[in-house]
Coordinates of C-alpha atoms and ligand atoms in Angstrom, one line a residue:
X23 CA 122.5 -45.1 -30.8
X24 CA 126.0 -46.5 -31.0
X25 CA 127.6 -48.1 -27.9
X26 CA 130.9 -48.1 -29.8
X27 CA 131.2 -44.4 -29.9
X28 CA 133.9 -42.8 -27.8
X29 CA 133.5 -40.2 -25.0
X30 CA 136.8 -38.6 -24.8
X31 CA 138.3 -35.1 -24.5
X32 CA 138.1 -34.9 -28.3
X33 CA 134.4 -35.6 -28.1
X34 CA 134.1 -32.9 -25.5
X35 CA 135.7 -30.5 -28.0
X36 CA 133.3 -31.6 -30.7
X37 CA 130.3 -31.0 -28.4
X38 CA 131.5 -27.4 -27.7
X39 CA 132.2 -26.7 -31.4
X40 CA 128.8 -28.0 -32.3
X41 CA 126.8 -26.3 -29.6
X42 CA 125.6 -23.3 -31.7
X43 CA 122.2 -24.6 -32.7
X44 CA 119.2 -24.4 -30.3
X45 CA 118.7 -27.3 -27.9
X46 CA 115.4 -28.4 -26.4
X47 CA 117.0 -28.6 -23.0
X48 CA 120.1 -27.3 -21.3
X49 CA 120.9 -29.1 -18.0
X50 CA 123.2 -27.3 -15.6
X51 CA 125.0 -29.7 -13.3
X52 CA 126.6 -33.1 -13.9
X53 CA 125.8 -34.8 -10.6
X54 CA 123.3 -37.7 -10.5
X55 CA 120.3 -35.4 -10.8
X56 CA 121.5 -33.7 -14.0
X57 CA 122.8 -37.0 -15.4
X58 CA 119.4 -38.7 -14.8
X59 CA 117.6 -35.8 -16.5
X60 CA 119.9 -35.8 -19.5
X61 CA 119.4 -39.5 -20.0
X62 CA 115.7 -39.5 -19.6
X63 CA 115.3 -36.5 -22.0
X64 CA 117.7 -37.8 -24.6
X65 CA 116.3 -41.3 -24.6
X66 CA 112.8 -39.8 -25.3
X67 CA 114.2 -38.0 -28.3
X68 CA 114.8 -34.5 -27.0
X69 CA 117.9 -32.5 -28.0
X70 CA 119.9 -32.2 -24.8
X71 CA 123.1 -30.5 -23.7
X72 CA 124.5 -30.8 -20.2
X73 CA 127.3 -28.7 -18.6
X74 CA 129.2 -29.5 -15.5
X75 CA 131.6 -26.9 -14.0
X76 CA 134.2 -29.6 -12.8
X77 CA 134.1 -33.3 -13.4
X78 CA 131.0 -35.5 -13.5
X79 CA 129.9 -36.4 -9.9
X80 CA 132.4 -33.9 -8.5
X81 CA 129.8 -32.5 -6.0
X82 CA 127.6 -34.5 -3.6
X83 CA 127.3 -37.4 -6.0
X84 CA 130.7 -38.7 -5.2
X85 CA 130.5 -38.0 -1.5
X86 CA 127.5 -39.9 -0.2
X87 CA 127.1 -43.1 1.9
X88 CA 127.0 -44.9 -1.4
X89 CA 123.8 -46.8 -0.7
X90 CA 120.8 -47.3 -2.9
X91 CA 118.3 -47.5 -0.1
X92 CA 114.7 -46.9 0.8
X93 CA 115.7 -44.8 3.8
X94 CA 114.5 -46.9 6.8
X95 CA 114.8 -43.9 9.1
X96 CA 112.2 -41.9 7.2
X97 CA 109.7 -44.4 8.4
X98 CA 110.2 -43.0 11.9
X99 CA 109.2 -39.6 10.4
X100 CA 106.2 -41.3 8.8
X101 CA 107.3 -40.3 5.4
X102 CA 105.5 -43.4 4.0
X103 CA 105.2 -42.0 0.4
X104 CA 108.9 -41.2 0.3
X105 CA 109.9 -44.6 1.7
X106 CA 107.6 -46.4 -0.8
X107 CA 108.9 -44.4 -3.8
X108 CA 112.6 -44.8 -3.1
X109 CA 112.0 -48.4 -1.9
X110 CA 110.5 -49.3 -5.3
X111 CA 113.2 -47.3 -7.1
X112 CA 115.9 -49.3 -5.4
X113 CA 114.9 -52.4 -7.4
X114 CA 114.8 -50.4 -10.6
X115 CA 118.2 -48.8 -10.1
X116 CA 119.6 -52.3 -9.2
X117 CA 118.1 -53.9 -12.3
X118 CA 119.5 -51.1 -14.6
X119 CA 123.0 -51.0 -13.1
X120 CA 123.5 -54.5 -11.7
X121 CA 127.3 -54.3 -11.9
X122 CA 127.5 -51.3 -9.5
X123 CA 124.5 -51.7 -7.4
X124 CA 124.9 -54.8 -5.2
X125 CA 122.6 -56.2 -2.6
X126 CA 124.1 -55.9 0.8
X127 CA 123.0 -57.7 4.0
X128 CA 122.4 -55.1 6.7
X129 CA 122.1 -55.8 10.4
X130 CA 120.0 -53.5 12.6
X131 CA 121.0 -54.2 16.2
X132 CA 118.4 -53.4 18.8
X133 CA 119.8 -52.2 22.1
X134 CA 118.6 -51.5 25.6
X135 CA 117.6 -47.9 26.2
X136 CA 117.5 -47.3 22.4
X137 CA 114.8 -45.6 20.4
X138 CA 114.0 -48.8 18.5
X139 CA 112.2 -51.5 20.4
X140 CA 112.2 -55.1 19.1
X141 CA 108.5 -55.0 18.2
X142 CA 108.7 -51.6 16.5
X143 CA 111.8 -52.6 14.5
X144 CA 110.2 -55.8 13.4
X145 CA 107.1 -53.9 12.3
X146 CA 109.2 -51.1 10.6
X147 CA 111.3 -53.6 8.7
X148 CA 108.2 -55.5 7.7
X149 CA 106.6 -52.3 6.4
X150 CA 109.9 -51.3 4.7
X151 CA 110.0 -54.6 2.8
X152 CA 106.3 -54.4 2.0
X153 CA 106.5 -50.9 0.6
X154 CA 109.5 -51.8 -1.5
X155 CA 107.8 -55.1 -2.6
X156 CA 110.9 -57.0 -1.4
X157 CA 110.6 -60.7 -2.4
X158 CA 111.9 -64.1 -1.2
X159 CA 115.2 -64.4 0.6
X160 CA 115.8 -60.7 0.7
X161 CA 112.9 -60.2 3.2
X162 CA 113.8 -59.2 6.7
X163 CA 114.5 -61.8 9.3
X164 CA 114.3 -60.9 13.0
X165 CA 117.0 -62.3 15.2
X166 CA 117.0 -63.3 18.9
X167 CA 119.6 -61.8 21.3
X168 CA 121.8 -64.9 20.9
X169 CA 121.6 -65.0 17.1
X170 CA 122.3 -61.3 16.9
X171 CA 125.5 -61.8 19.0
X172 CA 126.5 -64.6 16.7
X173 CA 125.8 -62.7 13.6
X174 CA 128.0 -59.9 14.7
X175 CA 130.3 -60.9 17.5
X176 CA 131.8 -57.4 17.8
X177 CA 128.6 -55.8 19.1
X178 CA 128.3 -54.7 22.7
X179 CA 127.0 -58.0 24.3
X180 CA 125.8 -56.2 27.4
X181 CA 123.2 -54.0 25.7
X182 CA 121.9 -56.1 22.8
X183 CA 118.3 -57.2 22.9
X184 CA 118.0 -58.6 19.4
X185 CA 118.4 -57.6 15.8
X186 CA 116.9 -57.4 12.3
X187 CA 118.6 -58.6 9.2
X188 CA 117.4 -57.0 6.0
X189 CA 118.8 -56.0 2.5
X190 CA 119.9 -52.7 1.1
X191 CA 122.0 -52.0 -2.0
X192 CA 125.6 -50.7 -2.0
X193 CA 126.9 -48.7 -4.9
X194 CA 129.7 -46.5 -6.1
X195 CA 127.9 -43.2 -6.4
X196 CA 130.4 -41.5 -8.8
X197 CA 130.4 -44.5 -11.1
X198 CA 126.7 -44.7 -11.2
X199 CA 126.7 -41.0 -12.3
X200 CA 129.3 -41.5 -15.0
X201 CA 127.5 -44.7 -16.3
X202 CA 124.3 -42.6 -16.6
X203 CA 126.1 -39.8 -18.4
X204 CA 127.7 -42.3 -20.8
X205 CA 124.3 -43.7 -21.6
X206 CA 122.9 -40.2 -22.2
X207 CA 125.8 -39.5 -24.6
X208 CA 125.0 -42.8 -26.4
X209 CA 121.5 -41.4 -26.9
X210 CA 122.9 -38.2 -28.4
X211 CA 123.1 -35.9 -25.4
X212 CA 126.0 -33.4 -25.6
X213 CA 127.7 -33.7 -22.1
X214 CA 130.5 -31.2 -21.4
X215 CA 132.5 -31.3 -18.2
X216 CA 134.7 -28.4 -17.0
X217 CA 132.1 -26.0 -18.5
X218 CA 130.6 -23.5 -16.0
X219 CA 127.3 -21.8 -16.2
X220 CA 128.4 -18.1 -16.0
X221 CA 125.2 -16.1 -16.6
X222 CA 121.8 -16.5 -18.0
X223 CA 120.8 -15.2 -21.5
X224 CA 117.3 -13.8 -21.8
X225 CA 115.2 -13.0 -24.8
X226 CA 112.0 -11.0 -24.3
X227 CA 112.3 -11.5 -20.5
X228 CA 112.4 -15.3 -20.9
X229 CA 115.4 -17.5 -20.2
X230 CA 116.8 -18.5 -23.6
X231 CA 120.2 -20.0 -22.7
X232 CA 123.5 -19.4 -21.0
X233 CA 126.9 -18.0 -21.2
X234 CA 129.3 -20.7 -20.4
X235 CA 133.0 -20.7 -19.5
X236 CA 135.2 -23.5 -20.8
X237 CA 137.3 -24.0 -17.6
X238 CA 140.1 -25.8 -19.6
X239 CA 141.0 -22.9 -21.9
X240 CA 139.0 -20.1 -20.3
X241 CA 137.1 -19.4 -23.5
X242 CA 133.5 -18.3 -23.3
X243 CA 130.7 -19.7 -25.5
X244 CA 126.9 -19.5 -25.6
X245 CA 124.3 -22.2 -25.5
X246 CA 120.7 -21.6 -26.6
X247 CA 117.9 -23.8 -25.3
X248 CA 114.1 -23.8 -25.1
X249 CA 114.3 -25.0 -21.5
X250 CA 117.0 -24.6 -18.8
X251 CA 117.2 -26.9 -15.9
X252 CA 119.1 -26.0 -12.8
X253 CA 120.3 -29.4 -11.3
X254 CA 123.3 -28.1 -9.4
X255 CA 122.5 -29.7 -6.1
X256 CA 124.0 -27.6 -3.2
X257 CA 124.7 -24.8 -5.7
X258 CA 121.0 -24.4 -6.9
X259 CA 120.5 -21.2 -5.0
X260 CA 123.6 -19.6 -6.5
X261 CA 122.1 -20.2 -10.0
X262 CA 118.7 -18.9 -8.9
X263 CA 120.4 -15.8 -7.6
X264 CA 121.9 -15.2 -11.1
X265 CA 118.4 -15.6 -12.4
X266 CA 117.1 -13.1 -9.8
X267 CA 114.6 -15.8 -8.7
X268 CA 115.8 -16.6 -5.2
X269 CA 112.7 -16.4 -3.0
X270 CA 111.5 -17.8 0.4
X271 CA 112.0 -21.4 -0.7
X272 CA 115.7 -22.0 -0.2
X273 CA 118.2 -24.7 0.4
X274 CA 119.4 -25.8 3.8
X275 CA 122.8 -27.5 3.4
X276 CA 123.9 -30.1 5.8
X277 CA 127.3 -31.7 5.9
X278 CA 127.9 -35.4 6.2
X279 CA 131.3 -36.9 6.6
X280 CA 132.6 -40.5 6.3
X281 CA 135.8 -42.1 7.5
X282 CA 137.5 -45.2 6.1
X283 CA 139.5 -47.6 8.3
X284 CA 141.3 -50.9 7.4
X285 CA 138.9 -53.8 7.5
X286 CA 141.1 -55.4 10.2
X287 CA 140.3 -52.4 12.5
X288 CA 136.5 -52.9 12.2
X289 CA 136.1 -56.5 10.8
X290 CA 132.3 -56.6 10.8
X291 CA 130.7 -59.6 9.1
X292 CA 128.2 -57.5 7.2
X293 CA 127.1 -53.9 7.0
X294 CA 125.6 -52.6 10.3
X295 CA 123.1 -49.8 10.7
X296 CA 123.2 -48.8 14.3
X297 CA 121.8 -46.3 16.8
X298 CA 124.2 -44.3 18.9
X299 CA 123.8 -42.5 22.2
X300 CA 122.2 -39.4 20.8
X301 CA 119.7 -41.7 19.0
X302 CA 121.1 -40.9 15.6
X303 CA 121.8 -43.8 13.2
X304 CA 125.2 -44.6 11.7
X305 CA 126.3 -47.0 9.0
X306 CA 129.4 -49.2 9.1
X307 CA 130.0 -50.8 5.7
X308 CA 132.7 -53.2 4.6
X309 CA 134.2 -52.6 1.1
X310 CA 137.5 -53.7 -0.6
X311 CA 139.3 -54.7 2.6
X312 CA 138.2 -51.5 4.3
X313 CA 135.2 -50.5 6.4
X314 CA 133.7 -47.1 6.0
X315 CA 131.6 -45.3 8.6
X316 CA 129.2 -42.5 8.3
X317 CA 127.6 -40.1 8.7
X318 CA 127.2 -36.8 10.5
X319 CA 124.4 -34.3 9.7
X320 CA 125.2 -30.7 10.7
X321 CA 124.1 -27.4 9.2
X322 CA 126.7 -26.0 6.9
X323 CA 127.1 -22.3 5.9
X324 CA 130.7 -22.2 4.7
X325 CA 132.4 -22.6 1.3
X326 CA 130.2 -25.0 -0.8
X327 CA 133.1 -25.9 -3.1
X328 CA 135.2 -27.4 -0.3
X329 CA 133.4 -28.7 2.7
X330 CA 135.9 -29.2 5.5
X331 CA 136.1 -32.0 8.1
X332 CA 136.7 -31.0 11.7
X333 CA 138.2 -33.1 14.4
X334 CA 134.8 -33.0 16.1
X335 CA 133.2 -34.6 13.1
X336 CA 135.7 -37.4 13.3
X337 CA 135.4 -37.8 17.0
X338 CA 131.7 -38.0 16.7
X339 CA 131.9 -41.0 14.3
X340 CA 134.6 -42.7 16.3
X341 CA 132.7 -42.3 19.6
X342 CA 129.6 -43.7 18.0
X343 CA 131.5 -46.7 16.6
X344 CA 133.3 -47.4 19.8
X345 CA 130.0 -47.3 21.7
X346 CA 128.4 -50.0 19.4
X347 CA 131.6 -52.1 19.0
X348 CA 133.4 -51.6 22.4
X349 CA 136.1 -54.2 21.7
X350 CA 137.4 -52.2 18.8
X351 CA 138.5 -48.8 20.1
X352 CA 139.1 -47.1 16.8
X353 CA 141.5 -44.1 17.1
X354 CA 141.9 -41.2 14.7
X355 CA 145.3 -42.8 13.7
X356 CA 143.4 -45.7 12.2
X357 CA 141.8 -43.6 9.6
X358 CA 143.1 -44.1 6.1
X359 CA 140.8 -41.6 4.3
X360 CA 137.7 -39.5 4.7
X361 CA 135.3 -37.4 2.7
X362 CA 132.6 -34.8 3.3
X363 CA 129.5 -34.1 1.3
X364 CA 126.7 -31.5 1.4
X365 CA 123.0 -32.5 1.4
X366 CA 121.0 -30.1 -0.8
X367 CA 117.9 -30.1 1.4
X368 CA 114.9 -27.9 1.0
X369 CA 114.7 -25.7 4.1
X370 CA 111.7 -26.2 6.4
X371 CA 111.1 -23.8 9.3
X372 CA 111.9 -25.0 12.8
X373 CA 113.3 -28.4 11.7
X374 CA 116.7 -29.8 12.6
X375 CA 119.0 -31.3 9.9
X376 CA 118.0 -34.8 10.6
X377 CA 114.3 -33.9 10.6
X378 CA 114.2 -32.1 7.3
X379 CA 112.6 -34.1 4.5
X380 CA 114.8 -35.6 1.8
X381 CA 112.1 -35.3 -0.8
X382 CA 112.7 -33.4 -4.0
X383 CA 110.9 -30.3 -5.1
X384 CA 110.7 -28.4 -8.4
X385 CA 110.6 -24.6 -8.5
X386 CA 109.9 -22.6 -11.7
X387 CA 111.0 -19.0 -11.9
X388 CA 109.2 -16.2 -13.7
X389 CA 111.9 -16.3 -16.4
X390 CA 111.3 -20.0 -16.9
X391 CA 114.3 -21.5 -15.0
X392 CA 113.4 -24.9 -13.7
X393 CA 115.2 -25.8 -10.5
X394 CA 115.1 -29.3 -9.0
X395 CA 116.3 -29.5 -5.4
X396 CA 116.5 -32.0 -2.6
X397 CA 116.1 -35.7 -3.3
X398 CA 118.4 -38.7 -3.0
X399 CA 120.8 -40.6 -5.2
X400 CA 118.4 -43.6 -5.0
X401 CA 115.5 -41.6 -6.4
X402 CA 117.4 -40.0 -9.3
X403 CA 115.6 -41.8 -12.1
X404 CA 112.1 -41.0 -10.7
X405 CA 113.1 -37.3 -10.2
X406 CA 114.3 -37.2 -13.8
X407 CA 111.1 -38.7 -15.0
X408 CA 109.0 -36.1 -13.1
X409 CA 111.2 -33.3 -14.4
X410 CA 111.2 -34.4 -18.0
X411 CA 107.4 -35.0 -18.0
X412 CA 107.1 -31.3 -17.0
X413 CA 109.5 -30.2 -19.7
X414 CA 107.7 -32.3 -22.4
X415 CA 104.5 -30.6 -21.4
X416 CA 106.0 -27.2 -21.4
X417 CA 107.5 -27.7 -24.9
X418 CA 104.5 -29.5 -26.1
X419 CA 107.0 -31.9 -27.6
X420 CA 105.9 -34.9 -29.5
X421 CA 108.3 -37.5 -28.0
X422 CA 108.1 -41.0 -26.6
X423 CA 107.1 -41.7 -23.0
X424 CA 109.8 -42.2 -20.3
X425 CA 111.7 -45.4 -20.9
X426 CA 114.4 -45.3 -18.2
X427 CA 112.6 -47.8 -16.0
X428 CA 113.8 -50.5 -18.4
X429 CA 117.0 -49.0 -19.7
X430 CA 120.3 -50.4 -18.5
X431 CA 123.0 -47.8 -17.9
X432 CA 126.3 -48.0 -19.6
X433 CA 128.1 -51.2 -18.5
X434 CA 124.9 -52.7 -17.1
X435 CA 124.0 -55.1 -19.9
X436 CA 123.2 -58.1 -17.7
X437 CA 119.8 -59.6 -16.8
X438 CA 120.8 -60.6 -13.3
X439 CA 123.6 -61.4 -10.9
X440 CA 124.0 -64.9 -12.3
X441 CA 124.8 -63.5 -15.7
X442 CA 127.5 -61.3 -14.1
X443 CA 129.0 -64.3 -12.4
X444 CA 129.0 -66.3 -15.7
X445 CA 130.6 -63.3 -17.4
X446 CA 133.4 -63.1 -14.8
X447 CA 134.1 -66.9 -15.1
X448 CA 134.2 -66.7 -18.9
X449 CA 136.6 -63.7 -19.0
X450 CA 138.8 -65.3 -16.4
X451 CA 139.0 -68.6 -18.4
X452 CA 139.7 -66.7 -21.6
X453 CA 142.4 -64.5 -20.1
X454 CA 144.1 -66.6 -17.5
X455 CA 147.2 -67.1 -19.7
X456 CA 147.9 -63.4 -20.0
X457 CA 148.0 -63.0 -16.2
X458 CA 144.5 -61.8 -15.4
X459 CA 143.3 -63.3 -12.2
X460 CA 139.7 -63.8 -11.2
X461 CA 140.1 -61.0 -8.6
X462 CA 141.2 -58.5 -11.2
X463 CA 138.4 -59.4 -13.5
X464 CA 135.9 -59.1 -10.6
X465 CA 137.3 -55.7 -9.7
X466 CA 136.9 -54.4 -13.2
X467 CA 133.5 -55.9 -13.8
X468 CA 132.5 -54.3 -10.5
X469 CA 133.5 -50.9 -11.9
X470 CA 133.0 -51.2 -15.7
X471 CA 130.5 -54.1 -16.0
X472 CA 129.9 -55.3 -19.6
X473 CA 132.6 -52.8 -20.8
X474 CA 135.4 -54.9 -19.2
X475 CA 136.5 -56.7 -22.4
X476 CA 137.6 -53.3 -23.7
X477 CA 139.9 -52.9 -20.6
X478 CA 141.3 -56.4 -21.3
X479 CA 142.2 -55.4 -24.8
X480 CA 143.9 -52.3 -23.6
X481 CA 145.8 -54.4 -21.0
X482 CA 147.0 -56.7 -23.7
X483 CA 148.4 -53.9 -25.8
X484 CA 150.0 -52.0 -22.8
X485 CA 151.4 -55.1 -21.2
X486 CA 153.5 -56.0 -24.3
X487 CA 155.4 -52.7 -23.9
X488 CA 155.5 -52.7 -20.1
X489 CA 156.7 -55.6 -18.0
X490 CA 155.1 -54.6 -14.7
X491 CA 151.7 -56.3 -14.6
X492 CA 150.3 -54.0 -11.9
X493 CA 151.3 -50.9 -13.8
X494 CA 149.7 -52.3 -16.9
X495 CA 146.5 -52.9 -15.0
X496 CA 146.3 -49.3 -13.9
X497 CA 147.3 -47.9 -17.3
X498 CA 144.7 -50.1 -19.0
X499 CA 142.0 -48.6 -16.7
X500 CA 143.4 -45.2 -17.3
X501 CA 143.3 -45.7 -21.1
X502 CA 139.7 -46.8 -20.9
X503 CA 138.7 -43.7 -18.9
X504 CA 140.5 -41.5 -21.4
X505 CA 138.7 -42.9 -24.4
X506 CA 135.3 -43.8 -22.9
X507 CA 134.8 -41.7 -19.8
X508 CA 136.1 -38.3 -20.8
X509 CA 138.7 -37.8 -18.0
X510 CA 140.6 -34.6 -18.3
X511 CA 142.7 -34.7 -15.1
X512 CA 144.5 -37.2 -13.0
X513 CA 142.0 -36.5 -10.2
X514 CA 139.1 -37.4 -12.4
X515 CA 140.7 -40.9 -12.7
X516 CA 141.9 -41.4 -9.1
X517 CA 139.0 -39.8 -7.2
X518 CA 135.8 -40.5 -9.2
X519 CA 136.4 -43.2 -11.9
X520 CA 138.3 -45.6 -9.8
X521 CA 137.7 -44.4 -6.2
X522 CA 141.4 -45.2 -5.5
X523 CA 141.8 -42.0 -3.5
X524 CA 139.4 -43.1 -0.8
X525 CA 139.7 -46.9 -0.9
X526 CA 143.2 -47.4 -2.0
X527 CA 145.2 -44.2 -1.2
X528 CA 148.6 -45.9 -1.0
X529 CA 148.2 -47.1 -4.6
X530 CA 147.6 -43.5 -5.7
X531 CA 151.1 -42.6 -4.4
X532 CA 152.6 -45.7 -6.1
X533 CA 151.0 -45.1 -9.6
X534 CA 150.7 -41.3 -9.7
X535 CA 153.9 -40.6 -11.7
X536 CA 153.4 -43.5 -14.1
X537 CA 149.8 -42.3 -14.8
X538 CA 150.9 -38.7 -15.1
X539 CA 153.5 -39.5 -17.8
X540 CA 150.8 -41.6 -19.6
X541 CA 148.1 -39.0 -19.4
X542 CA 150.4 -36.2 -20.4
X543 CA 151.4 -38.1 -23.6
X544 CA 147.8 -39.2 -24.4
X545 CA 146.2 -35.8 -23.9
X546 CA 149.2 -33.8 -25.0
X547 CA 149.5 -31.7 -21.8
X548 CA 152.4 -29.3 -21.3
X549 CA 154.9 -30.0 -18.5
X550 CA 153.4 -27.1 -16.6
X551 CA 149.8 -28.5 -16.9
X552 CA 150.7 -32.0 -15.8
X553 CA 152.7 -30.7 -12.9
X554 CA 149.7 -28.6 -11.8
X555 CA 147.6 -31.8 -12.0
X556 CA 150.1 -33.8 -9.9
X557 CA 150.1 -31.0 -7.4
X558 CA 146.3 -30.9 -7.3
X559 CA 146.1 -34.7 -6.7
X560 CA 148.8 -34.6 -4.0
X561 CA 146.7 -31.9 -2.3
X562 CA 143.5 -34.0 -2.5
X563 CA 145.5 -37.0 -1.2
X564 CA 146.7 -35.0 1.8
X565 CA 143.3 -33.7 2.4
X566 CA 141.7 -37.1 2.3
X567 CA 144.3 -38.9 4.4
X568 CA 145.5 -36.4 7.0
X569 CA 144.0 -36.1 10.4
X570 CA 143.5 -32.7 12.0
X571 CA 146.4 -32.1 14.3
X572 CA 144.9 -31.9 17.8
X573 CA 143.8 -35.6 17.5
X574 CA 147.1 -37.3 17.3
Ligands
FAD621 P1 125.6 -32.8 -7.0 O1 126.0 -34.2 -7.1 O2 126.2 -31.9 -6.0 O3 125.7 -32.2 -8.5 C1 125.6 -30.9 -8.7 C2 126.7 -30.5 -9.7 O4 126.4 -29.2 -10.2 C3 128.1 -30.5 -9.2 O5 128.9 -31.5 -9.8 C4 128.6 -29.1 -9.4 O6 130.0 -29.1 -9.8 C5 127.7 -28.7 -10.6 N1 127.6 -27.2 -10.7 C6 127.5 -26.3 -9.7 N2 127.5 -25.0 -10.1 C7 127.6 -25.1 -11.5 C8 127.7 -24.2 -12.5 N3 127.7 -22.9 -12.3 N4 127.9 -24.6 -13.8 C9 127.9 -25.9 -14.1 N5 127.9 -26.9 -13.1 C10 127.7 -26.5 -11.8 N6 121.5 -40.5 -1.2 C11 121.2 -41.9 -1.4 O7 120.3 -42.2 -2.1 N7 121.9 -42.8 -0.7 C12 122.9 -42.5 0.2 O8 123.5 -43.4 0.7 C13 123.2 -41.1 0.4 N8 124.1 -40.7 1.3 C14 124.4 -39.4 1.4 C15 125.4 -39.1 2.4 C16 125.8 -37.8 2.5 C17 126.8 -37.4 3.4 C18 125.2 -36.8 1.6 C19 125.7 -35.4 1.7 C20 124.2 -37.1 0.7 C21 123.8 -38.4 0.6 N9 122.8 -38.8 -0.2 C22 122.4 -40.2 -0.4 C23 122.1 -37.8 -1.1 C24 122.7 -37.8 -2.5 O9 124.1 -38.0 -2.5 C25 122.3 -36.5 -3.2 O10 121.0 -36.3 -3.1 C26 122.7 -36.4 -4.6 O11 124.1 -36.9 -4.8 C27 122.6 -35.0 -5.1 O12 123.0 -35.0 -6.5 P2 122.9 -33.7 -7.4 O13 123.2 -34.1 -8.7 O14 121.6 -33.0 -7.1 O15 124.0 -32.8 -6.7

């Protein structure tokens, strides 16, 4: 294993060129599920290749509520086993990715006429902490009516009965995914983005690999593997169809949207998990001078590649927020960005979207295709462990046991939050004279963790040739992503590596041209290619920031 090795477009080319020999495992899908499986399998010593049709985390894994959480609401459905499992996983994921999984105080207001009574909430939060073995100061505290109002002055004072304060973890889903992918690559996995599973290859009736399309140059290549895993989230049934193995067990896709408003529009003191009139629960979460709000949960039967956001989705969230925080009166014009994601849930007869279980399931087809469906971001490591245990058994492979419970993801080489704080102070002290503020270092550590010194080195080089400090910051980040995070397009950088599209869209407009010139030079794109990428990013920017017309 070599943490110095690069993970760039050249490396991607190398992986394709060297993909002729047989692998133990082919993983289809580079969301968090596929990434977790690739890391688990590679770290046990299996020979792994992963293909992703677009960018890593391009699917649901960049469009979630971005919480590593035990799923308090599943207690209501008495899914004790699920709550316990994800509750325990929460702590493991936080330990292994401490730079991008941060503990977040969450307020649960209890309101008159709501589904949650004070007693029930107190008990549920107690059980929640108990199942997740929460320790010390992160245990829940129940609040009186007065303390709840003080804790969150924006709440509707007329209907508050009390509240519960507890802890969840906030993350950056797309970054968690790329950090897991990078670690898998460190362990020898071949991970190839922009490589689409086109059709299965069979030998003697058994699945033996796949025909793959390289989306970048439209060439076709084949991959042979003893085992093929379908980890394509909302797309799993499409792959099963190609394998002729789609049966009664199918996915039910539900759409969830989020909106982002300036923090000044909804200046909550901490994250709030609140019940709205129809008894559903919403989150409002502060992040980077913004507050984001989600989510909806509606059955989705349209184009999986581009879930749309309707004005009704937006109105639903705004109405829910204005009900809980009546002084605020958010309007659609306050929205600075939005996104929609699809939950890949396993269909259960007669159940509504919110009632369907979030637990994962594995299906094995007659040809040998292993499909993993359902699940949550939070449970990705455990899902991977279960899946790889099955593969090891199937292959009768003599490899080590699962080691990911104690394996830091890329950038996560810290023992605890104190070490991160010390690291930030050290880097700030060392680099103050070259214009790096504590805020910039914090921002980078919050995205790239222990890899931040590499960004600082890039910044030093770039800044000698470029007098604008802010541009140098962005280009240093871009350079890091080119060399170590296999970005291939401008959108990979702006949407998933840096989240600027959703949380800093005005800066996308400011830095787009500068970044396009830089990326074109570094990856030797033609004028036509880079213009296509600029066009694509402008389209995504418009899609994320525009509000459907009838609302304005
Ligand atoms: P995806 O992330 O969708 O990955 C599948 C990948 O397969 C895609 O990148 C796709 O491009 C690729 N693919 C498809 N077809 C092909 C092909 N032919 N060839 C190659 N690649 C292909 N969970 C939590 O724990 N916490 C939360 O706060 C949370 N909030 C959520 C909020 C919403 C609105 C939604 C929708 C989900 C949320 N979840 C949350 C659930 C969680 O996000 C998902 O369970 C998880 O991201 C699914 O990951 P995945 O890898 O299975 O699917």
